[in-house]
Short mmCIF file of C-alpha atoms in Angstrom, two decimals:
data_model
loop_
_atom_site.label_atom_id
_atom_site.label_comp_id
_atom_site.label_asym_id
_atom_site.label_seq_id
_atom_site.Cartn_x
_atom_site.Cartn_y
_atom_site.Cartn_z
CA PRO A 1 -1.64 -23.30 9.40
CA GLN A 2 0.03 -26.59 8.43
CA LYS A 3 1.21 -27.17 12.00
CA SER A 4 -2.27 -26.59 13.40
CA LYS A 5 -3.67 -28.95 10.77
CA LEU A 6 -1.20 -31.63 11.85
CA ARG A 7 -2.05 -31.04 15.52
CA THR A 8 -5.72 -31.55 14.71
CA ILE A 9 -4.97 -34.75 12.79
CA LEU A 10 -2.87 -36.18 15.62
CA LYS A 11 -5.47 -35.17 18.21
CA PHE A 12 -8.23 -36.99 16.32
CA LEU A 13 -6.09 -40.09 15.86
CA ARG A 14 -5.20 -40.19 19.58
CA CYS A 15 -8.94 -40.41 20.33
CA PHE A 16 -8.88 -43.79 18.56
CA GLY A 17 -5.55 -44.85 20.07
CA LEU A 18 -3.86 -44.59 16.66
CA ASP A 19 -0.76 -42.89 15.34
CA LEU A 20 -0.12 -41.44 11.89
CA ILE A 21 2.46 -44.12 11.14
CA PRO A 22 1.81 -46.79 9.97
CA PHE A 23 -0.61 -45.09 7.58
CA THR A 24 -3.22 -47.79 7.26
CA VAL A 25 -6.84 -48.08 6.13
CA LYS A 26 -7.85 -47.96 9.80
CA VAL A 27 -6.01 -44.63 10.26
CA VAL A 28 -7.74 -43.17 7.18
CA GLN A 29 -11.17 -44.36 8.35
CA ALA A 30 -10.69 -43.09 11.89
CA LEU A 31 -9.47 -39.69 10.75
CA ALA A 32 -12.23 -39.32 8.15
CA GLY A 33 -14.85 -40.37 10.70
CA ALA A 34 -13.67 -37.76 13.19
CA LEU A 35 -13.55 -35.04 10.54
CA LYS A 36 -17.03 -35.92 9.29
CA TRP A 37 -18.41 -36.08 12.84
CA ARG A 38 -17.02 -32.57 13.49
CA HIS A 39 -18.51 -31.30 10.16
CA TYR A 40 -15.18 -30.26 8.62
CA ARG A 41 -15.89 -28.88 5.14
CA SER A 42 -12.22 -29.33 4.18
CA ALA A 43 -11.85 -32.92 5.37
CA ASP A 44 -10.14 -33.85 2.09
CA LEU A 45 -7.35 -31.34 2.76
CA TYR A 46 -6.76 -32.84 6.21
CA LEU A 47 -6.65 -36.37 4.78
CA TYR A 48 -4.22 -35.34 2.03
CA HIS A 49 -2.05 -33.54 4.58
CA ALA A 50 -2.02 -36.62 6.82
CA ARG A 51 -0.94 -38.84 3.92
CA ALA A 52 1.77 -36.40 2.78
CA THR A 53 3.12 -36.05 6.34
CA ALA A 54 3.20 -39.82 6.78
CA GLU A 55 5.07 -40.19 3.46
CA ARG A 56 7.59 -37.54 4.46
CA ARG A 57 8.19 -39.41 7.70
CA GLY A 58 8.96 -42.60 5.79
CA ALA A 59 5.64 -44.43 5.92
CA PHE A 60 4.66 -46.80 3.13
CA ILE A 61 1.28 -45.87 1.61
CA SER A 62 -0.46 -48.98 0.35
CA LYS A 63 -2.95 -49.17 -2.50
CA ALA A 64 -5.60 -50.08 0.05
CA ALA A 65 -4.89 -46.90 2.05
CA ASN A 66 -5.06 -44.80 -1.13
CA ARG A 67 -8.36 -46.46 -2.09
CA ALA A 68 -9.67 -45.79 1.41
CA MET A 69 -8.66 -42.13 1.01
CA VAL A 70 -10.78 -41.80 -2.13
CA ASP A 71 -13.75 -43.51 -0.49
CA MET A 72 -13.49 -41.52 2.74
CA ILE A 73 -13.16 -38.19 0.94
CA ARG A 74 -16.32 -38.97 -1.03
CA SER A 75 -18.05 -39.93 2.20
CA CYS A 76 -16.97 -36.72 3.94
CA ARG A 77 -18.27 -34.60 1.08
CA ARG A 78 -21.61 -36.39 0.96
CA GLY A 79 -24.50 -34.50 2.48
CA ILE A 80 -22.73 -31.27 3.44
CA GLY A 81 -24.39 -29.20 0.71
CA PRO A 82 -23.05 -26.08 -0.90
CA ALA A 83 -20.88 -23.58 0.93
CA LYS A 84 -22.83 -21.03 2.93
CA ARG A 85 -22.59 -17.56 1.48
CA CYS A 86 -23.26 -14.42 3.43
CA GLU A 87 -26.23 -12.32 2.45
CA GLY A 88 -25.70 -9.22 0.40
CA LEU A 89 -25.74 -5.78 1.91
CA ILE A 90 -28.93 -3.92 1.01
CA LEU A 91 -27.56 -0.44 0.36
CA GLU A 92 -30.99 1.19 0.25
CA GLN A 93 -31.53 0.27 3.92
CA LEU A 94 -28.31 1.90 5.24
CA PRO A 95 -29.90 5.32 5.86
CA SER A 96 -32.66 3.73 7.95
CA LEU A 97 -30.16 2.15 10.38
CA LEU A 98 -29.79 3.60 13.86
CA GLY A 99 -27.41 6.57 13.57
CA ALA A 100 -26.19 6.59 17.18
CA TRP A 101 -22.58 7.33 18.06
CA PRO A 102 -21.75 4.37 20.30
CA ALA A 103 -20.89 0.97 18.87
CA TRP A 104 -23.74 -1.49 18.37
CA VAL A 105 -21.68 -4.36 19.77
CA HIS A 106 -18.81 -4.63 22.24
CA ARG A 107 -15.57 -3.42 20.62
CA GLY A 108 -17.42 -2.61 17.40
CA PRO A 109 -16.83 0.49 15.30
CA TRP A 110 -17.79 3.90 16.68
CA ARG A 111 -20.62 5.49 14.64
CA PRO A 112 -21.46 2.11 13.03
CA ARG A 113 -23.95 3.38 10.42
CA ALA A 114 -21.41 5.86 9.06
CA ALA A 115 -18.74 3.14 9.12
CA LEU A 116 -20.99 0.82 7.09
CA ILE A 117 -21.75 3.56 4.58
CA VAL A 118 -18.04 4.35 4.12
CA GLY A 119 -17.10 0.66 3.93
CA SER A 120 -19.77 -0.17 1.37
CA TRP A 121 -19.32 3.01 -0.71
CA TRP A 122 -15.63 2.25 -1.24
CA MET A 123 -16.15 -1.56 -1.19
CA LEU A 124 -13.44 -1.99 1.42
CA ARG A 125 -11.88 -5.32 2.30
CA GLU A 126 -11.90 -6.36 5.94
CA ILE A 127 -8.37 -5.12 6.66
CA GLU A 128 -9.07 -1.82 4.92
CA PHE A 129 -12.39 -1.42 6.78
CA SER A 130 -10.79 -2.12 10.15
CA ASN A 131 -8.11 0.54 9.54
CA ALA A 132 -10.34 3.19 7.96
CA GLU A 133 -11.39 6.29 9.88
CA LEU A 134 -14.34 8.53 9.11
CA ARG A 135 -12.15 11.61 9.40
CA ALA A 136 -10.10 10.24 6.48
CA VAL A 137 -12.98 11.06 4.10
CA SER A 138 -12.63 14.38 2.29
CA PHE A 139 -14.84 16.08 -0.25
CA ASN A 140 -13.99 18.35 -3.18
CA VAL A 141 -17.18 20.26 -3.96
CA GLN A 142 -15.77 21.89 -7.12
CA ALA A 143 -14.71 18.56 -8.68
CA LEU A 144 -17.64 16.67 -7.07
CA THR A 145 -15.37 13.95 -5.67
CA ALA A 146 -15.05 12.12 -2.39
CA THR A 147 -11.68 10.72 -1.33
CA LEU A 148 -10.91 8.15 1.34
CA ALA A 149 -7.33 8.09 2.63
CA LEU A 150 -6.41 4.60 3.83
CA PRO A 151 -3.43 3.95 6.11
CA ALA A 152 -3.12 0.36 4.79
CA SER A 153 -4.72 -1.79 2.11
CA LYS A 154 -4.25 -5.05 0.26
CA THR A 155 -2.46 -3.23 -2.56
CA ASP A 156 -0.30 -1.35 -0.04
CA PRO A 157 1.22 -4.00 2.24
CA SER A 158 4.00 -1.66 3.38
CA ALA A 159 1.31 0.66 4.82
CA ILE A 160 2.63 3.81 3.16
CA GLY A 161 -0.94 4.89 2.62
CA THR A 162 -3.21 5.12 -0.37
CA ALA A 163 -6.27 7.12 -1.38
CA ILE A 164 -9.38 6.07 -3.25
CA THR A 165 -11.45 8.72 -5.01
CA HIS A 166 -15.01 8.49 -6.34
CA ALA A 167 -16.54 11.14 -8.55
CA CYS A 168 -20.17 12.11 -8.49
CA CYS A 169 -22.16 10.97 -11.49
CA CYS A 170 -25.20 13.12 -10.75
CA ALA A 171 -24.19 15.78 -13.32
CA VAL A 172 -23.50 13.22 -16.06
CA GLU A 173 -26.29 12.91 -18.63
#
């Protein structure tokens, strides 16, 4: 990720005919302008990375360049608003979704409604959801439990496999 960040920084600076060294006010302004123009929400991280890379390569960072960094970071943050959050999943509407077998989108999950129900019932992370299979769900009618066997999860990075069990609360008073 750091290499791609540096590639982006150098690409933007080339558009202005500038290089990272010497790290001047003009470099900071050009980079910040490009990042703001492209609506980068993390423009401050790119500017900090540019300054740190320039320092590691032996560039002198003047007080004026540091002051420009502060001003440009404030400018880049201005007007972008809060981070966009995804909408919540309305669990009550899951049964009303189309229950067809084929995927709703190209390369999507097979039996998508069932996949959404399993993913939301066990609150799976993306990697867990992408590796889960419907046939990995088992039920114990005597104990009133449902178990999902996962081939890999965040807590199981070696992919030995783990199982998550939920018990029914319908008999609890």
